[in-house]
Every structure is written in structure tokens, then in C-alpha cells.
Amino acid sequence: MTLLLAAQIIFGIILFVAVFNSAWVFYLATVLTRRRALPDDQPLGKAAILLSLRGADPKLASCLDRLLTQDYPDYDVLVVVDSKSDPAWPIVQATIERHNCDRLRVWPLTNRRRTCGLKNSSLVQLLDEIDESHQVIALADADLESHPTWLRELVAPLSEPHVGVTFGNRWFLPDRLNTGSLVRQVWNGPGLIVMSFFKIPWAGSMAIKKSLVDSGDIRERLATSIVDDGPVRVIAKQQGLKTVFVPSLIMANREACDLRFAYSFIRRQLTWTRTYFSRLWIPLVAYHLFATSASAVAQVVAVFGLIKGDHLSAALGVIGFFISLTTSVLHHLTIDWCARRAVAAQGERAPRVTVGEFLRLPFNLSLAALIGLLASFVATFARRIVWRGVTYEIRGPWNIRLLGENNANWQSAPAPTDSLADGAMEHAANESL
């Protein structure tokens, strides 16, 4: 194969990737900018918001305050904390005293199951606290910044008989714009597209019909899985119920993190995908490798073209790389603008992209692509993972083993440093798929 032919092939591949990715970004932009009116007179059943806590997340007190001030007629906030010695316990107790209400109830985790994630152990315990008056179950994460109508918007689509699960998603708007935080934000863009299109729920903002819990084997599934959102989608599909994405519920996450934590986060999310959405795994990884390699090969072709004096090949390589980089930047800016617009519509703070963020975007995109490839490779073959100081072995979607806990050496907040060596072992950010 001549250099010119290779340059032409790579150039064609880059054009295909640019058009293909543009179509997906256009789809997400259409979804996120579609507004749905929320009828004021819509009947809303009593809800139970379930919250599993391990460690004192930086926004925990604010999260609880927001959950207790929802514009919703009747609901409870039920919490299980890892233990009474956990730093989250006094924060919850202080919140109960501050609000002086019976709506918020808390228990320590009583059964640390060895066959699932500790979060799922907490959720199984919380499901036992649900009574006949509850018609809707909502799940939230400790870093959730819920606006007053969050629960109303989340529950509203469940009034349709064919809908069993609803969910929102997150967008990272870190208060500190360090490299680790921005790499995580950039990587999250394609994930937002995949999750919205394939209806992969995010348990940090998810609602389930109570009837789905009563008629399905959700408790049994949760007791043998490492995450909560994957099993819920499986049960809903088995019962012929739809999982619906609520575009208005793009929730801001403002926590900063270092590169080490960003890698750990990305690897963990990809591990959940490989475990519970295995049909998507090979196509997603193959396309990621295909698209990333095309851009890298274009640079190699450009260099060899210049060395050999083949200016046409060099030009095709340079132009191809420029098209790849430019479209990637435009795609991220489009997703970011739509996400910030959704956050602003909630009445929440959504600052504009700074000049510094924009100038660093090409580097962060490239770094996110490389970290994503590395994390994909590790997630494909590794069977052990550490999450909030707990080591698990993943033998299959419903075959999980808790191997050990290291409660002394994990922290409750990701450190905003850019050094891979300086990051903490495993920071507590309440991520799930």
C-alpha cells in the first residue's frame, strides 16, 4: 500500500467518523432541548426517596436539605448509613434536628451482604421499610443537587401505564477547573449520548413504580449485583415496561477530582457497562478504538509525508487530523451547552465556558480518549475493582463477591490535584452507571 493510498483511506475514515458522531450529537441536542410541560393537576402518588450513604460527601448536607424541600405533595426520605461511626451519620442527625420533621428517617446498615455492593445491601434494607402507602420509589445519590421540582419531574412520566422506570443524568460542572475534573467532564459527553439513546438509567436520579418492585424480583437481583441501575432496567424490560429518560433532569455535579480519580471513575463506569450491558460492550470499545486510531494514524501519515516529500499525503494527514480535532471540540461544546442550558433551566448555577477551558479542550479531549482506551482494556479483562474502599470480585452480572473493606485509607472527597501519584487511593464519589 502506498503512502498516498493510506492517506486517502484514513482521510475517508475520519470524514465518516465526523459525520457519524455529528449525527449522534444532533440526536442528543434534539433530546436535551425538547421541553415538556408539567401539568400542575397531575396526580402524584406518595413517593419514597432512598439514599444509601458511606462517607461524608462534600455536598451531603445540601443534598439532604434539598431533598427535604421538594415541591411534591407527599413523600418520605429514607436513609441507610454504613454505620453509626460513619462520618455521614452525624450529618443526617443534624439535618433531622434542623428541619424538625418526620419525613426523614435513618438507620445504620444491619446486613453487610457478601454477594453484592454495599450500596445494594443498603437498598435492600430500605426496600423493607417501604409500606403500602408508597406508590413510587426514587433513588438519589449523596452529591445530587436537586431543584424544588426534581421529584415531580422525575415521577410525572410514571403516570403512563407502559412506563416503569424514569431517570435523569449528570453533567460535571466542577468548581475547580483542573485537568482531572475536565477530563472526566469531556469523557462524560459520549456517555450521555449512549445512556440516553439506549435508555441506560443512572441511579443517582431514578424513579421506579412501586408495582414493579412488588411484582418483580428486584430485591433478589439487587442482593446479587454490584450496582443498582442495571438490575432495575433488566426487571422493567422483563415485565414489558419502558425505561424513560427525562431530559430536564441533567443534574450538575460540581466536585473536582485529580487524574487518578478520573481514571478510577472512568474504569468503574466502563466495568458496569461491560458487566450489565455486555451486548453493547464490544461495539462501543471497537468504535472507540477505530475513531481514536484514525486520528492518530493521520498524524503519522502527515509526518511520513513530510519526511518523504509527499506533500499531498502530508496535506491529507494534516487536514484529516484538523477535521477530527475540530469536530471533537464542536461536539463537546454542543453537548456542554445543552447540558448547561438544562441545569440553568432548573434555576441552578451554570457558568459559561471560560477561555482557559476552551484553550485546554483539545488537550483534554486527547487525554480523555487515551484514558478511556486504557480503562476499556482494563475493564475488559480485570475482575476486581475497588469502590469506596471496598474490594469486589465480579464473576458475572449476578455473581459478586465482597472481598474486603479498607475503611481507614479512603477519603470522602476527590482531591483537586492533577498528579497521578498524589491522588488518594479511592475517593468517595457516589457514582454508578
Tab-separated table of C-alpha atoms in Angstrom:
chain	number	residue	atom	x	y	z
A	1	MET	CA	0.000	0.000	0.000
A	2	THR	CA	1.390	3.375	-0.972
A	3	LEU	CA	1.516	6.273	1.456
A	4	LEU	CA	-0.939	8.244	-0.673
A	5	LEU	CA	-3.470	5.404	-0.655
A	6	ALA	CA	-3.122	5.078	3.113
A	7	ALA	CA	-3.651	8.836	3.458
A	8	GLN	CA	-6.786	8.670	1.320
A	9	ILE	CA	-8.218	5.775	3.342
A	10	ILE	CA	-7.538	7.475	6.667
A	11	PHE	CA	-8.989	10.731	5.381
A	12	GLY	CA	-12.163	8.884	4.330
A	13	ILE	CA	-12.426	7.166	7.709
A	14	ILE	CA	-12.076	10.498	9.527
A	15	LEU	CA	-14.835	12.028	7.387
A	16	PHE	CA	-17.088	9.057	8.184
A	17	VAL	CA	-16.383	9.335	11.923
A	18	ALA	CA	-17.030	13.107	11.860
A	19	VAL	CA	-20.402	12.681	10.132
A	20	PHE	CA	-21.394	9.673	12.256
A	21	ASN	CA	-20.542	11.435	15.525
A	22	SER	CA	-22.290	14.595	14.373
A	23	ALA	CA	-25.497	12.632	13.872
A	24	TRP	CA	-25.307	11.318	17.442
A	25	VAL	CA	-24.602	14.772	18.867
A	26	PHE	CA	-27.531	16.181	16.873
A	27	TYR	CA	-29.746	13.472	18.369
A	28	LEU	CA	-28.702	14.351	21.934
A	29	ALA	CA	-29.076	18.095	21.308
A	30	THR	CA	-32.595	17.488	19.994
A	31	VAL	CA	-33.475	15.441	23.082
A	32	LEU	CA	-31.995	17.874	25.620
A	33	THR	CA	-33.567	20.974	24.090
A	34	ARG	CA	-37.037	19.429	23.970
A	35	ARG	CA	-39.102	20.868	26.797
A	36	ARG	CA	-42.047	19.047	28.303
A	37	ALA	CA	-44.704	20.944	30.233
A	38	LEU	CA	-45.516	19.539	33.652
A	39	PRO	CA	-49.269	19.687	34.424
A	40	ASP	CA	-49.944	21.154	37.835
A	41	ASP	CA	-53.022	18.972	38.337
A	42	GLN	CA	-51.299	15.688	37.512
A	43	PRO	CA	-51.943	13.082	40.245
A	44	LEU	CA	-48.729	12.141	42.020
A	45	GLY	CA	-48.598	9.127	44.304
A	46	LYS	CA	-46.739	9.094	47.590
A	47	ALA	CA	-43.012	8.662	46.999
A	48	ALA	CA	-40.117	7.268	48.992
A	49	ILE	CA	-36.674	8.689	48.223
A	50	LEU	CA	-33.989	6.133	49.079
A	51	LEU	CA	-30.462	7.238	49.915
A	52	SER	CA	-27.515	4.965	50.689
A	53	LEU	CA	-24.574	6.653	52.424
A	54	ARG	CA	-20.987	5.634	53.041
A	55	GLY	CA	-18.731	8.555	53.915
A	56	ALA	CA	-19.474	12.251	54.181
A	57	ASP	CA	-19.703	13.537	50.606
A	58	PRO	CA	-18.868	17.256	50.362
A	59	LYS	CA	-22.425	18.200	49.342
A	60	LEU	CA	-24.261	15.783	51.643
A	61	ALA	CA	-25.810	18.392	53.973
A	62	SER	CA	-27.001	20.428	50.985
A	63	CYS	CA	-28.286	17.282	49.296
A	64	LEU	CA	-30.422	16.393	52.311
A	65	ASP	CA	-31.739	19.951	52.686
A	66	ARG	CA	-32.775	19.995	49.041
A	67	LEU	CA	-34.458	16.590	49.216
A	68	LEU	CA	-36.495	17.766	52.202
A	69	THR	CA	-37.828	20.839	50.372
A	70	GLN	CA	-39.269	19.247	47.240
A	71	ASP	CA	-42.414	20.649	45.612
A	72	TYR	CA	-44.218	17.349	45.949
A	73	PRO	CA	-47.430	16.587	47.834
A	74	ASP	CA	-46.402	13.562	49.906
A	75	TYR	CA	-43.071	11.795	50.228
A	76	ASP	CA	-40.534	10.365	52.669
A	77	VAL	CA	-36.724	10.412	52.618
A	78	LEU	CA	-35.351	7.082	53.859
A	79	VAL	CA	-31.624	6.764	54.535
A	80	VAL	CA	-29.292	3.919	55.435
A	81	VAL	CA	-25.794	4.869	56.614
A	82	ASP	CA	-22.897	2.408	56.520
A	83	SER	CA	-22.621	2.523	60.329
A	84	LYS	CA	-23.207	4.868	63.238
A	85	SER	CA	-19.472	5.588	63.271
A	86	ASP	CA	-19.582	6.683	59.623
A	87	PRO	CA	-18.990	10.449	59.172
A	88	ALA	CA	-22.321	10.706	57.361
A	89	TRP	CA	-24.282	9.686	60.467
A	90	PRO	CA	-23.945	12.970	62.444
A	91	ILE	CA	-24.708	14.976	59.284
A	92	VAL	CA	-28.004	13.143	58.837
A	93	GLN	CA	-28.843	13.504	62.535
A	94	ALA	CA	-28.109	17.239	62.395
A	95	THR	CA	-30.367	17.563	59.365
A	96	ILE	CA	-33.221	15.834	61.209
A	97	GLU	CA	-32.840	18.237	64.147
A	98	ARG	CA	-32.547	21.273	61.872
A	99	HIS	CA	-35.717	20.508	59.915
A	100	ASN	CA	-37.611	19.025	62.866
A	101	CYS	CA	-39.667	16.741	60.637
A	102	ASP	CA	-40.682	13.098	60.476
A	103	ARG	CA	-40.177	12.964	56.731
A	104	LEU	CA	-36.500	11.988	57.075
A	105	ARG	CA	-35.700	8.652	58.717
A	106	VAL	CA	-32.314	6.963	59.068
A	107	TRP	CA	-30.960	3.535	60.011
A	108	PRO	CA	-27.470	2.016	60.163
A	109	LEU	CA	-26.719	-0.811	57.737
A	110	THR	CA	-27.545	-4.071	59.516
A	111	ASN	CA	-26.684	-6.762	56.938
A	112	ARG	CA	-23.394	-6.366	55.077
A	113	ARG	CA	-24.045	-8.876	52.318
A	114	ARG	CA	-21.019	-10.524	50.723
A	115	THR	CA	-22.854	-11.151	47.435
A	116	CYS	CA	-23.437	-7.572	46.268
A	117	GLY	CA	-22.231	-3.995	46.559
A	118	LEU	CA	-22.660	-2.364	49.962
A	119	LYS	CA	-24.923	0.210	48.344
A	120	ASN	CA	-27.216	-2.591	47.262
A	121	SER	CA	-27.173	-4.044	50.771
A	122	SER	CA	-28.468	-0.679	51.964
A	123	LEU	CA	-31.131	-0.518	49.242
A	124	VAL	CA	-32.435	-3.995	50.059
A	125	GLN	CA	-32.763	-2.896	53.685
A	126	LEU	CA	-34.542	0.297	52.634
A	127	LEU	CA	-36.997	-1.595	50.430
A	128	ASP	CA	-38.106	-3.434	53.557
A	129	GLU	CA	-39.082	-0.059	55.058
A	130	ILE	CA	-41.435	0.752	52.178
A	131	ASP	CA	-45.117	0.425	53.135
A	132	GLU	CA	-48.353	0.118	51.183
A	133	SER	CA	-48.870	3.885	51.083
A	134	HIS	CA	-45.866	4.397	48.809
A	135	GLN	CA	-46.576	4.228	45.093
A	136	VAL	CA	-43.227	5.463	43.765
A	137	ILE	CA	-39.635	4.760	44.767
A	138	ALA	CA	-36.941	7.298	43.869
A	139	LEU	CA	-33.198	6.768	44.166
A	140	ALA	CA	-30.747	9.611	44.754
A	141	ASP	CA	-27.006	9.964	45.251
A	142	ALA	CA	-25.336	11.927	48.021
A	143	ASP	CA	-23.959	14.519	45.575
A	144	LEU	CA	-27.352	15.261	43.984
A	145	GLU	CA	-28.238	18.974	43.737
A	146	SER	CA	-31.992	18.564	43.395
A	147	HIS	CA	-34.056	21.638	42.492
A	148	PRO	CA	-37.554	22.050	44.016
A	149	THR	CA	-39.408	20.284	41.172
A	150	TRP	CA	-36.873	17.454	40.719
A	151	LEU	CA	-39.078	14.736	42.227
A	152	ARG	CA	-42.196	15.990	40.433
A	153	GLU	CA	-40.413	15.933	37.061
A	154	LEU	CA	-38.923	12.511	37.741
A	155	VAL	CA	-42.206	10.915	38.781
A	156	ALA	CA	-44.526	12.522	36.194
A	157	PRO	CA	-43.834	10.099	33.287
A	158	LEU	CA	-44.679	7.145	35.546
A	159	SER	CA	-48.358	8.121	35.220
A	160	GLU	CA	-48.258	6.458	31.809
A	161	PRO	CA	-49.127	2.757	32.191
A	162	HIS	CA	-46.330	1.478	29.922
A	163	VAL	CA	-43.556	3.332	31.804
A	164	GLY	CA	-41.888	1.570	34.726
A	165	VAL	CA	-38.632	3.482	35.253
A	166	THR	CA	-37.549	7.092	34.721
A	167	PHE	CA	-34.113	8.617	35.089
A	168	GLY	CA	-32.060	11.754	34.635
A	169	ASN	CA	-28.318	12.058	34.217
A	170	ARG	CA	-25.389	14.121	35.448
A	171	TRP	CA	-23.134	16.720	33.929
A	172	PHE	CA	-19.861	17.658	35.549
A	173	LEU	CA	-19.502	21.387	36.204
A	174	PRO	CA	-16.548	21.324	38.622
A	175	ASP	CA	-15.909	24.352	40.813
A	176	ARG	CA	-12.189	23.906	40.214
A	177	LEU	CA	-11.135	23.605	36.567
A	178	ASN	CA	-8.152	21.305	36.947
A	179	THR	CA	-7.199	18.708	34.352
A	180	GLY	CA	-8.654	15.665	36.127
A	181	SER	CA	-12.051	17.321	36.524
A	182	LEU	CA	-12.175	18.497	32.909
A	183	VAL	CA	-11.058	15.122	31.529
A	184	ARG	CA	-13.913	13.475	33.433
A	185	GLN	CA	-16.342	16.055	32.042
A	186	VAL	CA	-15.127	15.509	28.457
A	187	TRP	CA	-15.356	11.724	28.771
A	188	ASN	CA	-18.902	12.021	30.120
A	189	GLY	CA	-20.176	13.587	26.866
A	190	PRO	CA	-20.292	10.421	24.724
A	191	GLY	CA	-21.570	8.528	27.763
A	192	LEU	CA	-24.528	10.892	27.946
A	193	ILE	CA	-25.388	10.065	24.329
A	194	VAL	CA	-25.141	6.296	24.837
A	195	MET	CA	-27.163	6.289	28.062
A	196	SER	CA	-29.966	8.470	26.693
A	197	PHE	CA	-30.294	6.529	23.413
A	198	PHE	CA	-30.081	3.006	24.850
A	199	LYS	CA	-32.066	4.003	27.954
A	200	ILE	CA	-29.335	3.027	30.398
A	201	PRO	CA	-30.508	4.562	33.689
A	202	TRP	CA	-28.419	6.481	36.188
A	203	ALA	CA	-29.389	5.546	39.748
A	204	GLY	CA	-28.280	8.945	41.071
A	205	SER	CA	-31.626	10.279	39.814
A	206	MET	CA	-34.070	7.471	39.109
A	207	ALA	CA	-37.710	6.616	39.905
A	208	ILE	CA	-39.424	3.227	39.862
A	209	LYS	CA	-43.059	2.271	40.084
A	210	LYS	CA	-43.796	0.511	43.367
A	211	SER	CA	-45.791	-2.110	41.448
A	212	LEU	CA	-42.603	-3.031	39.572
A	213	VAL	CA	-40.860	-3.733	42.876
A	214	ASP	CA	-43.796	-5.751	44.195
A	215	SER	CA	-44.227	-7.920	41.106
A	216	GLY	CA	-40.562	-8.349	40.123
A	217	ASP	CA	-37.539	-9.855	41.792
A	218	ILE	CA	-35.704	-6.555	42.270
A	219	ARG	CA	-34.725	-7.391	45.841
A	220	GLU	CA	-33.167	-10.673	44.746
A	221	ARG	CA	-31.372	-9.006	41.834
A	222	LEU	CA	-30.003	-6.207	44.000
A	223	ALA	CA	-28.763	-8.763	46.538
A	224	THR	CA	-26.532	-10.382	43.886
A	225	SER	CA	-25.318	-7.390	41.830
A	226	ILE	CA	-22.760	-4.668	42.405
A	227	VAL	CA	-24.821	-1.714	41.134
A	228	ASP	CA	-28.499	-0.814	41.326
A	229	ASP	CA	-29.429	0.756	37.973
A	230	GLY	CA	-28.554	-2.206	35.729
A	231	PRO	CA	-30.800	-4.721	37.546
A	232	VAL	CA	-33.723	-2.272	37.609
A	233	ARG	CA	-33.595	-1.890	33.824
A	234	VAL	CA	-33.479	-5.677	33.396
A	235	ILE	CA	-36.573	-6.191	35.567
A	236	ALA	CA	-38.508	-3.432	33.784
A	237	LYS	CA	-37.697	-4.949	30.398
A	238	GLN	CA	-38.762	-8.418	31.558
A	239	GLN	CA	-42.136	-7.013	32.568
A	240	GLY	CA	-42.623	-5.166	29.299
A	241	LEU	CA	-42.273	-1.712	30.850
A	242	LYS	CA	-40.312	1.150	29.333
A	243	THR	CA	-37.367	2.988	30.837
A	244	VAL	CA	-37.700	6.703	30.051
A	245	PHE	CA	-35.022	9.405	30.076
A	246	VAL	CA	-36.174	12.778	31.460
A	247	PRO	CA	-34.144	15.431	29.546
A	248	SER	CA	-34.852	18.245	32.006
A	249	LEU	CA	-33.080	16.328	34.763
A	250	ILE	CA	-29.450	16.862	33.779
A	251	MET	CA	-28.057	17.312	37.263
A	252	ALA	CA	-24.912	19.331	37.947
A	253	ASN	CA	-22.029	17.652	39.768
A	254	ARG	CA	-19.551	20.290	40.964
A	255	GLU	CA	-16.932	18.088	42.626
A	256	ALA	CA	-13.333	18.392	41.436
A	257	CYS	CA	-11.043	15.399	41.084
A	258	ASP	CA	-7.477	14.534	40.127
A	259	LEU	CA	-6.418	12.453	37.127
A	260	ARG	CA	-6.051	9.344	39.236
A	261	PHE	CA	-9.624	9.586	40.413
A	262	ALA	CA	-10.827	10.456	36.895
A	263	TYR	CA	-9.244	7.232	35.612
A	264	SER	CA	-10.725	5.246	38.506
A	265	PHE	CA	-14.159	6.742	37.823
A	266	ILE	CA	-13.993	6.030	34.079
A	267	ARG	CA	-12.797	2.473	34.622
A	268	ARG	CA	-15.595	1.858	37.109
A	269	GLN	CA	-18.302	3.158	34.762
A	270	LEU	CA	-16.938	1.038	31.915
A	271	THR	CA	-16.833	-2.000	34.188
A	272	TRP	CA	-20.549	-1.566	34.952
A	273	THR	CA	-21.255	-1.294	31.213
A	274	ARG	CA	-19.234	-4.406	30.387
A	275	THR	CA	-20.964	-6.337	33.173
A	276	TYR	CA	-24.608	-5.355	32.701
A	277	PHE	CA	-24.783	-4.239	29.067
A	278	SER	CA	-22.462	-6.800	27.507
A	279	ARG	CA	-24.126	-6.652	24.078
A	280	LEU	CA	-23.021	-3.046	23.732
A	281	TRP	CA	-19.515	-3.600	25.050
A	282	ILE	CA	-17.617	-4.899	22.023
A	283	PRO	CA	-19.236	-2.446	19.530
A	284	LEU	CA	-18.564	0.512	21.840
A	285	VAL	CA	-14.926	-0.408	22.503
A	286	ALA	CA	-14.294	-1.270	18.844
A	287	TYR	CA	-15.689	2.049	17.644
A	288	HIS	CA	-13.737	3.997	20.260
A	289	LEU	CA	-10.527	2.286	19.145
A	290	PHE	CA	-11.444	2.792	15.481
A	291	ALA	CA	-12.148	6.535	15.829
A	292	THR	CA	-9.180	7.267	18.095
A	293	SER	CA	-6.760	5.308	15.928
A	294	ALA	CA	-7.835	7.132	12.767
A	295	SER	CA	-6.883	10.487	14.252
A	296	ALA	CA	-3.533	9.127	15.494
A	297	VAL	CA	-2.708	7.489	12.148
A	298	ALA	CA	-3.498	10.739	10.347
A	299	GLN	CA	-0.726	12.428	12.325
A	300	VAL	CA	1.703	9.622	11.463
A	301	VAL	CA	0.802	9.887	7.764
A	302	ALA	CA	1.393	13.643	7.854
A	303	VAL	CA	4.857	13.190	9.402
A	304	PHE	CA	5.918	10.474	6.926
A	305	GLY	CA	4.548	12.552	4.072
A	306	LEU	CA	6.730	15.489	5.068
A	307	ILE	CA	9.785	13.257	5.524
A	308	LYS	CA	9.357	11.648	2.090
A	309	GLY	CA	8.387	14.860	0.343
A	310	ASP	CA	4.895	13.507	-0.438
A	311	HIS	CA	3.086	16.783	0.117
A	312	LEU	CA	-0.353	15.515	-0.944
A	313	SER	CA	-0.219	12.688	1.606
A	314	ALA	CA	1.045	15.100	4.251
A	315	ALA	CA	-1.756	17.534	3.440
A	316	LEU	CA	-4.412	14.796	3.701
A	317	GLY	CA	-2.977	13.736	7.062
A	318	VAL	CA	-2.902	17.290	8.428
A	319	ILE	CA	-6.374	18.148	7.146
A	320	GLY	CA	-7.764	14.845	8.422
A	321	PHE	CA	-6.343	15.441	11.883
A	322	PHE	CA	-7.668	19.024	11.851
A	323	ILE	CA	-11.158	17.799	10.901
A	324	SER	CA	-11.044	15.163	13.645
A	325	LEU	CA	-9.917	17.633	16.303
A	326	THR	CA	-12.255	20.430	15.235
A	327	THR	CA	-15.349	18.245	15.107
A	328	SER	CA	-14.486	16.746	18.507
A	329	VAL	CA	-14.232	20.232	20.007
A	330	LEU	CA	-17.500	21.346	18.395
A	331	HIS	CA	-19.279	18.184	19.509
A	332	HIS	CA	-18.206	18.630	23.118
A	333	LEU	CA	-19.124	22.321	23.140
A	334	THR	CA	-22.575	21.448	21.761
A	335	ILE	CA	-23.207	18.789	24.407
A	336	ASP	CA	-21.840	21.062	27.117
A	337	TRP	CA	-24.054	23.972	26.022
A	338	CYS	CA	-27.167	21.775	26.033
A	339	ALA	CA	-26.311	20.358	29.464
A	340	ARG	CA	-25.615	23.784	30.966
A	341	ARG	CA	-28.856	25.046	29.474
A	342	ALA	CA	-30.768	22.245	31.206
A	343	VAL	CA	-29.047	22.986	34.520
A	344	ALA	CA	-29.796	26.722	34.198
A	345	ALA	CA	-33.464	25.959	33.468
A	346	GLN	CA	-33.641	24.338	36.924
A	347	GLY	CA	-32.598	27.652	38.464
A	348	GLU	CA	-29.156	26.265	39.252
A	349	ARG	CA	-25.783	27.882	38.612
A	350	ALA	CA	-24.400	27.068	35.150
A	351	PRO	CA	-21.437	29.345	34.346
A	352	ARG	CA	-20.244	29.785	30.801
A	353	VAL	CA	-17.179	28.017	29.443
A	354	THR	CA	-14.110	30.049	30.313
A	355	VAL	CA	-11.358	30.976	27.871
A	356	GLY	CA	-8.999	28.695	29.775
A	357	GLU	CA	-11.384	25.735	29.445
A	358	PHE	CA	-11.730	26.348	25.722
A	359	LEU	CA	-7.997	26.597	25.103
A	360	ARG	CA	-7.311	23.397	27.047
A	361	LEU	CA	-10.138	21.476	25.394
A	362	PRO	CA	-8.072	19.872	22.556
A	363	PHE	CA	-5.558	18.521	25.077
A	364	ASN	CA	-8.303	17.311	27.450
A	365	LEU	CA	-10.141	15.594	24.588
A	366	SER	CA	-6.999	13.739	23.550
A	367	LEU	CA	-6.178	12.778	27.128
A	368	ALA	CA	-9.749	11.593	27.770
A	369	ALA	CA	-9.600	9.411	24.637
A	370	LEU	CA	-6.350	7.778	25.770
A	371	ILE	CA	-7.541	7.251	29.341
A	372	GLY	CA	-10.803	5.857	28.002
A	373	LEU	CA	-8.953	3.327	25.842
A	374	LEU	CA	-6.767	2.245	28.768
A	375	ALA	CA	-9.770	1.953	31.077
A	376	SER	CA	-11.666	-0.036	28.416
A	377	PHE	CA	-8.805	-2.518	28.129
A	378	VAL	CA	-8.573	-2.940	31.901
A	379	ALA	CA	-12.373	-3.208	32.293
A	380	THR	CA	-12.451	-5.937	29.646
A	381	PHE	CA	-10.094	-8.264	31.495
A	382	ALA	CA	-9.978	-7.205	35.160
A	383	ARG	CA	-12.352	-8.920	37.541
A	384	ARG	CA	-11.571	-7.000	40.714
A	385	ILE	CA	-12.473	-3.418	41.435
A	386	VAL	CA	-12.241	-1.072	44.414
A	387	TRP	CA	-15.223	1.188	45.130
A	388	ARG	CA	-15.338	3.431	48.185
A	389	GLY	CA	-12.615	1.470	49.893
A	390	VAL	CA	-14.301	-1.897	49.290
A	391	THR	CA	-12.761	-4.563	47.046
A	392	TYR	CA	-15.140	-6.643	44.936
A	393	GLU	CA	-14.676	-9.558	42.598
A	394	ILE	CA	-17.027	-9.561	39.609
A	395	ARG	CA	-17.558	-13.103	38.350
A	396	GLY	CA	-20.706	-12.228	36.409
A	397	PRO	CA	-23.672	-9.807	36.497
A	398	TRP	CA	-25.309	-11.756	39.332
A	399	ASN	CA	-22.201	-13.312	40.844
A	400	ILE	CA	-20.452	-10.730	43.024
A	401	ARG	CA	-18.127	-11.287	45.955
A	402	LEU	CA	-17.178	-8.664	48.530
A	403	LEU	CA	-13.556	-9.493	49.330
A	404	GLY	CA	-12.663	-6.882	51.920
A	405	GLU	CA	-13.046	-3.361	53.255
A	406	ASN	CA	-10.338	-0.790	53.831
A	407	ASN	CA	-12.191	1.823	55.841
A	408	ALA	CA	-9.068	3.610	57.073
A	409	ASN	CA	-7.489	4.522	53.745
A	410	TRP	CA	-10.215	6.036	51.621
A	411	GLN	CA	-11.378	9.632	51.686
A	412	SER	CA	-14.798	11.203	51.401
A	413	ALA	CA	-13.962	13.699	48.667
A	414	PRO	CA	-11.861	13.626	45.495
A	415	ALA	CA	-8.729	15.749	45.792
A	416	PRO	CA	-8.421	18.525	43.174
A	417	THR	CA	-4.846	17.841	42.133
A	418	ASP	CA	-3.524	16.909	38.706
A	419	SER	CA	-0.831	14.482	39.846
A	420	LEU	CA	-1.441	10.798	39.202
A	421	ALA	CA	0.928	9.983	42.040
A	422	ASP	CA	-0.617	12.374	44.530
A	423	GLY	CA	-4.220	11.179	44.232
A	424	ALA	CA	-5.866	9.346	47.099
A	425	MET	CA	-6.381	5.579	46.880
A	426	GLU	CA	-10.090	5.613	46.232
A	427	HIS	CA	-12.103	8.784	46.729
A	428	ALA	CA	-15.743	8.617	47.559
A	429	ALA	CA	-17.871	9.960	44.786
A	430	ASN	CA	-21.242	8.281	44.742
A	431	GLU	CA	-21.031	7.148	41.132
A	432	SER	CA	-22.985	4.440	39.483
A	433	LEU	CA	-23.816	3.898	35.812
